[in-house]
Amino acid sequence: VSPSGFSDGLDGILSVLTKFAEGRVWAVGAFAALSAAAILCAVLRAATDVAPLHHAASAQQRKEFNAFQRSYMVVYVLVMLADWLQGTHMYTLYSTYAETNAS
């Protein structure tokens, strides 16, 4: 693959994303900010994931808890993402009907 072919493909993807984002700048900005916050949290979590020396839990208990924590967080993130996506559609729906209800 030549560098220009890669560049052309990337330009095509960017143009599709730009066209999709038209009129949704606020949603794209919110998504970018939340994505950056999530990445920052993941980096901080990985950087500070050191068990204290005086911790009484066994290695097996820590493994089980970490597995539970990961499975819980996957479900939690999916539910929150679904709720966030629904919120953008509800905003669009209410703005279409000129509804001023804030809920």
Backbone as a chain_set.jsonl record, in Angstrom:
{"seq": "VSPSGFSDGLDGILSVLTKFAEGRVWAVGAFAALSAAAILCAVLRAATDVAPLHHAASAQQRKEFNAFQRSYMVVYVLVMLADWLQGTHMYTLYSTYAETNAS", "coords": {"N": [[0.856, -1.178, 0.0], [0.662, 2.072, -0.948], [1.855, 5.232, 0.375], [0.24, 7.363, -0.489], [-2.113, 6.064, -1.157], [-2.977, 5.192, 1.32], [-3.387, 7.656, 2.511], [-5.432, 8.656, 0.888], [-7.489, 6.871, 1.529], [-7.805, 7.471, 4.254], [-8.585, 10.146, 4.049], [-11.051, 9.771, 2.829], [-12.472, 8.429, 4.842], [-12.441, 10.398, 6.831], [-13.927, 12.384, 5.525], [-16.445, 11.182, 5.376], [-17.026, 10.923, 8.113], [-17.04, 13.63, 8.798], [-19.201, 14.547, 7.293], [-21.24, 13.072, 8.5], [-21.216, 14.22, 11.034], [-22.249, 16.743, 10.702], [-24.33, 19.26, 11.906], [-24.402, 18.048, 14.311], [-22.533, 18.911, 16.096], [-22.327, 19.505, 18.802], [-22.807, 17.0, 19.959], [-20.683, 15.493, 18.991], [-18.55, 16.853, 20.139], [-19.107, 16.411, 22.859], [-18.861, 13.63, 22.926], [-16.14, 13.364, 22.266], [-14.943, 14.638, 24.469], [-15.818, 13.009, 26.607], [-14.695, 10.589, 25.821], [-11.973, 11.209, 25.983], [-11.807, 11.658, 28.736], [-12.411, 9.083, 29.68], [-10.245, 7.619, 28.666], [-8.164, 8.879, 30.039], [-8.846, 8.159, 32.67], [-8.506, 5.372, 32.494], [-5.757, 5.22, 31.987], [-4.726, 6.389, 34.332], [-5.69, 4.548, 36.185], [-4.318, 2.218, 35.413], [-1.726, 3.081, 35.903], [-1.662, 3.402, 38.643], [-2.229, 0.967, 39.72], [-1.292, -0.728, 41.964], [-0.878, -3.087, 44.412], [-1.167, -2.636, 47.894], [1.434, -3.332, 50.31], [0.655, -4.211, 52.814], [-1.777, -5.38, 52.459], [-4.336, -7.641, 53.181], [-5.702, -9.484, 51.652], [-5.764, -12.45, 49.7], [-3.91, -13.555, 46.782], [-5.59, -14.954, 45.085], [-8.137, -14.032, 45.869], [-7.908, -11.358, 45.092], [-7.677, -11.687, 42.31], [-10.193, -12.804, 41.721], [-11.873, -10.708, 42.55], [-11.017, -8.651, 40.81], [-11.787, -9.773, 38.356], [-14.571, -9.831, 38.714], [-14.984, -7.08, 38.985], [-14.226, -6.123, 36.446], [-16.178, -7.386, 34.81], [-18.508, -6.232, 35.835], [-18.037, -3.523, 35.254], [-18.026, -3.549, 32.466], [-20.722, -4.109, 31.829], [-21.934, -1.923, 33.118], [-20.813, 0.285, 31.728], [-21.844, -0.198, 29.156], [-24.605, 0.119, 29.647], [-24.688, 2.805, 30.494], [-23.722, 4.05, 28.173], [-25.768, 3.395, 26.374], [-27.867, 4.816, 27.564], [-26.855, 7.398, 27.304], [-26.801, 7.656, 24.514], [-29.534, 7.485, 23.989], [-30.373, 9.828, 25.166], [-29.436, 11.819, 23.427], [-31.07, 11.394, 21.227], [-33.575, 11.9, 22.34], [-33.325, 14.615, 22.911], [-33.189, 15.648, 20.314], [-35.711, 14.852, 19.394], [-37.465, 16.285, 21.141], [-36.671, 18.895, 20.509], [-37.498, 19.026, 17.886], [-40.273, 19.032, 18.102], [-40.564, 21.411, 19.36], [-40.661, 21.374, 22.093], [-40.383, 22.424, 25.444], [-39.786, 21.116, 27.725], [-37.576, 20.188, 30.233], [-36.847, 17.709, 31.097]], "CA": [[0.0, 0.0, 0.0], [1.472, 3.285, -1.042], [1.442, 6.264, 1.328], [-0.871, 8.176, -1.008], [-3.324, 5.25, -1.063], [-3.4, 5.255, 2.726], [-3.878, 9.013, 2.731], [-6.731, 8.769, 0.217], [-8.457, 6.131, 2.341], [-8.036, 8.238, 5.471], [-9.375, 11.315, 3.672], [-12.424, 9.304, 2.598], [-13.086, 8.161, 6.147], [-12.654, 11.686, 7.489], [-15.022, 13.109, 4.88], [-17.688, 10.53, 5.799], [-17.27, 11.32, 9.498], [-17.384, 15.057, 8.811], [-20.566, 14.67, 6.778], [-22.129, 12.531, 9.521], [-21.227, 15.093, 12.207], [-22.894, 18.021, 10.401], [-25.512, 19.504, 12.717], [-24.275, 17.336, 15.583], [-21.242, 19.325, 16.637], [-22.39, 19.399, 20.253], [-22.703, 15.583, 20.32], [-19.317, 15.065, 18.691], [-17.712, 17.448, 21.181], [-19.351, 15.685, 24.111], [-18.269, 12.303, 22.775], [-14.679, 13.506, 22.327], [-14.57, 14.955, 25.853], [-16.035, 11.82, 27.429], [-13.692, 9.592, 25.426], [-10.7, 11.633, 26.572], [-11.887, 11.411, 30.181], [-12.335, 7.636, 29.889], [-8.859, 7.206, 28.414], [-7.383, 9.382, 31.165], [-9.146, 7.301, 33.824], [-7.884, 4.071, 32.266], [-4.313, 5.381, 32.155], [-4.469, 6.588, 35.755], [-5.956, 3.268, 36.863], [-3.205, 1.315, 35.113], [-0.51, 3.6, 36.51], [-1.736, 3.313, 40.101], [-2.739, -0.358, 40.07], [-0.275, -1.421, 42.754], [-1.467, -3.547, 45.666], [-0.356, -2.279, 49.063], [2.137, -4.459, 50.916], [-0.042, -4.68, 54.012], [-3.1, -5.872, 52.07], [-4.525, -8.975, 53.754], [-6.373, -10.385, 50.712], [-4.876, -13.361, 48.981], [-3.818, -13.314, 45.341], [-6.795, -15.53, 44.474], [-9.245, -13.111, 46.127], [-7.724, -10.183, 44.239], [-8.011, -12.079, 40.942], [-11.653, -12.939, 41.626], [-12.476, -9.378, 42.627], [-10.718, -7.941, 39.566], [-12.647, -10.343, 37.308], [-15.924, -9.315, 38.977], [-14.98, -5.647, 38.708], [-14.217, -5.942, 34.984], [-17.478, -7.758, 34.235], [-19.462, -5.217, 36.263], [-17.781, -2.284, 34.537], [-18.447, -3.71, 31.068], [-22.178, -3.942, 31.791], [-22.231, -0.544, 33.522], [-20.46, 1.186, 30.623], [-22.821, -0.409, 28.08], [-25.879, 0.728, 30.046], [-24.524, 4.261, 30.47], [-23.611, 4.449, 26.773], [-27.116, 3.323, 25.799], [-28.633, 5.936, 28.103], [-26.333, 8.619, 26.704], [-27.274, 7.701, 23.13], [-30.962, 7.778, 24.015], [-30.528, 11.238, 25.51], [-29.261, 12.662, 22.242], [-32.272, 11.258, 20.391], [-34.683, 12.584, 23.012], [-33.11, 16.043, 22.699], [-33.577, 15.932, 18.937], [-37.16, 14.699, 19.311], [-38.122, 17.41, 21.801], [-36.408, 20.136, 19.792], [-38.315, 18.993, 16.68], [-41.636, 19.403, 18.471], [-40.465, 22.677, 20.062], [-41.007, 21.117, 23.495], [-39.434, 23.084, 26.332], [-39.631, 20.307, 28.926], [-36.151, 19.948, 30.448], [-36.558, 16.332, 31.541]], "C": [[0.894, 1.231, 0.0], [0.981, 4.316, -0.027], [0.284, 7.107, 0.818], [-2.181, 7.397, -0.961], [-3.876, 5.25, 0.346], [-4.018, 6.608, 3.021], [-5.249, 9.205, 2.093], [-7.815, 8.056, 1.015], [-8.814, 6.874, 3.609], [-8.859, 9.479, 5.18], [-10.832, 10.94, 3.436], [-13.164, 9.052, 3.898], [-13.392, 9.464, 6.86], [-13.796, 12.467, 6.854], [-16.377, 12.504, 5.252], [-18.034, 10.937, 7.226], [-17.665, 12.783, 9.604], [-18.811, 15.266, 8.335], [-21.578, 14.171, 7.816], [-22.285, 13.489, 10.695], [-21.905, 16.435, 11.949], [-24.177, 18.154, 11.205], [-25.462, 18.809, 14.057], [-22.963, 17.704, 16.277], [-21.234, 19.18, 18.155], [-22.231, 17.946, 20.699], [-21.289, 15.06, 20.082], [-18.358, 15.616, 19.745], [-17.866, 16.736, 22.513], [-18.723, 14.298, 24.055], [-16.749, 12.366, 22.889], [-14.224, 13.776, 23.756], [-14.727, 13.74, 26.758], [-15.035, 10.721, 27.088], [-12.334, 9.934, 26.02], [-10.685, 11.386, 28.074], [-11.776, 9.922, 30.487], [-10.917, 7.122, 29.684], [-7.962, 7.663, 29.562], [-7.601, 8.527, 32.404], [-8.479, 5.939, 33.676], [-6.372, 4.145, 32.467], [-3.963, 5.561, 33.627], [-4.681, 5.306, 36.541], [-4.805, 2.297, 36.646], [-1.93, 1.776, 35.805], [-0.498, 3.432, 38.026], [-2.217, 1.956, 40.578], [-1.651, -1.18, 40.768], [-0.918, -1.804, 44.077], [-0.568, -3.137, 46.834], [0.28, -3.527, 49.682], [1.392, -5.036, 52.104], [-1.438, -5.224, 53.709], [-3.244, -7.332, 52.499], [-5.144, -9.967, 52.764], [-5.35, -11.249, 49.98], [-4.867, -13.005, 47.493], [-5.056, -13.832, 44.632], [-7.996, -14.605, 44.675], [-9.131, -11.865, 45.25], [-8.081, -10.498, 42.79], [-9.516, -12.178, 40.751], [-12.339, -11.579, 41.656], [-12.226, -8.59, 41.347], [-11.563, -8.456, 38.412], [-14.083, -9.84, 37.467], [-16.006, -7.837, 38.603], [-15.004, -5.38, 37.201], [-15.576, -6.279, 34.382], [-18.554, -6.733, 34.603], [-19.287, -3.944, 35.442], [-18.183, -2.379, 33.068], [-19.95, -3.479, 30.953], [-22.552, -2.499, 32.115], [-21.957, 0.433, 32.382], [-21.442, 1.03, 29.467], [-24.156, 0.243, 28.407], [-25.785, 2.251, 29.992], [-24.408, 4.785, 29.037], [-24.982, 4.432, 26.099], [-27.975, 4.49, 26.278], [-28.176, 7.249, 27.486], [-26.82, 8.749, 25.265], [-28.759, 8.026, 23.062], [-31.187, 9.256, 24.304], [-30.373, 12.143, 24.314], [-30.478, 12.584, 21.328], [-33.467, 11.962, 21.024], [-34.551, 14.098, 22.837], [-33.574, 16.439, 21.298], [-35.093, 15.856, 18.782], [-37.868, 15.896, 19.93], [-37.859, 18.718, 21.07], [-37.211, 20.193, 18.49], [-39.745, 19.442, 16.97], [-41.687, 20.731, 19.23], [-40.929, 22.526, 21.503], [-39.943, 21.768, 24.388], [-39.232, 22.321, 27.632], [-38.162, 19.915, 29.087], [-35.847, 18.504, 30.823], [-36.357, 15.388, 30.406]], "O": [[1.768, 1.388, 0.853], [-0.178, 4.277, 0.386], [-0.567, 7.525, 1.603], [-3.243, 7.983, -0.752], [-5.088, 5.301, 0.549], [-5.043, 6.701, 3.697], [-6.127, 9.838, 2.678], [-8.924, 8.568, 1.163], [-9.978, 6.913, 4.006], [-9.736, 9.839, 5.965], [-11.74, 11.69, 3.794], [-14.332, 9.413, 4.043], [-14.472, 9.626, 7.429], [-14.552, 13.14, 7.555], [-17.352, 13.235, 5.426], [-19.184, 11.257, 7.525], [-18.527, 13.141, 10.406], [-19.55, 16.068, 8.907], [-22.64, 14.768, 7.992], [-23.359, 13.57, 11.291], [-22.117, 17.199, 12.891], [-25.02, 17.257, 11.185], [-26.379, 18.957, 14.864], [-22.365, 16.877, 16.966], [-20.225, 18.77, 18.729], [-21.587, 17.684, 21.715], [-20.766, 14.279, 20.876], [-17.452, 14.91, 20.189], [-16.884, 16.486, 23.212], [-18.121, 13.845, 25.029], [-16.139, 11.515, 23.537], [-13.23, 13.207, 24.208], [-13.858, 13.47, 27.587], [-14.579, 10.001, 27.976], [-11.625, 9.052, 26.506], [-9.672, 10.956, 28.626], [-11.117, 9.538, 31.453], [-10.443, 6.28, 30.447], [-7.094, 6.912, 30.007], [-6.647, 8.205, 33.112], [-7.941, 5.41, 34.648], [-5.775, 3.24, 33.05], [-3.01, 4.955, 34.117], [-3.925, 5.013, 37.467], [-4.365, 1.63, 37.583], [-1.134, 0.947, 36.248], [0.571, 3.331, 38.627], [-2.58, 1.814, 41.745], [-1.162, -2.179, 40.24], [-1.445, -0.946, 44.786], [0.653, -3.279, 46.762], [-0.262, -4.629, 49.59], [1.489, -6.233, 52.372], [-2.201, -5.499, 54.634], [-2.377, -8.158, 52.212], [-5.116, -11.172, 53.011], [-4.232, -10.823, 49.69], [-5.714, -12.249, 47.017], [-5.526, -13.215, 43.676], [-8.788, -14.414, 43.752], [-10.132, -11.374, 44.727], [-8.709, -9.685, 42.112], [-10.057, -11.702, 39.753], [-13.266, -11.324, 40.887], [-13.135, -7.927, 40.848], [-12.011, -7.672, 37.576], [-14.732, -9.47, 36.489], [-16.974, -7.397, 37.983], [-15.73, -4.5, 36.74], [-16.076, -5.539, 33.534], [-19.41, -6.404, 33.782], [-20.267, -3.353, 34.988], [-18.635, -1.392, 32.487], [-20.401, -2.738, 30.079], [-23.406, -1.918, 31.445], [-22.776, 1.309, 32.102], [-21.835, 2.024, 28.857], [-24.774, 0.857, 27.538], [-26.699, 2.913, 29.5], [-24.94, 5.85, 28.724], [-25.318, 5.344, 25.344], [-28.721, 5.082, 25.498], [-28.995, 8.115, 27.179], [-27.211, 9.837, 24.841], [-29.195, 8.762, 22.177], [-32.098, 9.866, 23.744], [-31.094, 13.132, 24.187], [-30.874, 13.581, 20.725], [-34.283, 12.555, 20.318], [-35.551, 14.788, 22.638], [-34.268, 17.441, 21.124], [-35.693, 16.699, 18.115], [-38.771, 16.465, 19.317], [-38.743, 19.574, 21.014], [-37.57, 21.279, 18.034], [-40.352, 20.152, 16.169], [-42.755, 21.13, 19.695], [-41.521, 23.444, 22.069], [-38.747, 21.668, 24.111], [-38.577, 22.822, 28.547], [-37.569, 19.364, 28.16], [-34.678, 18.119, 30.861], [-36.107, 14.202, 30.626]]}, "num_chains": 1, "name": "protein.A"}
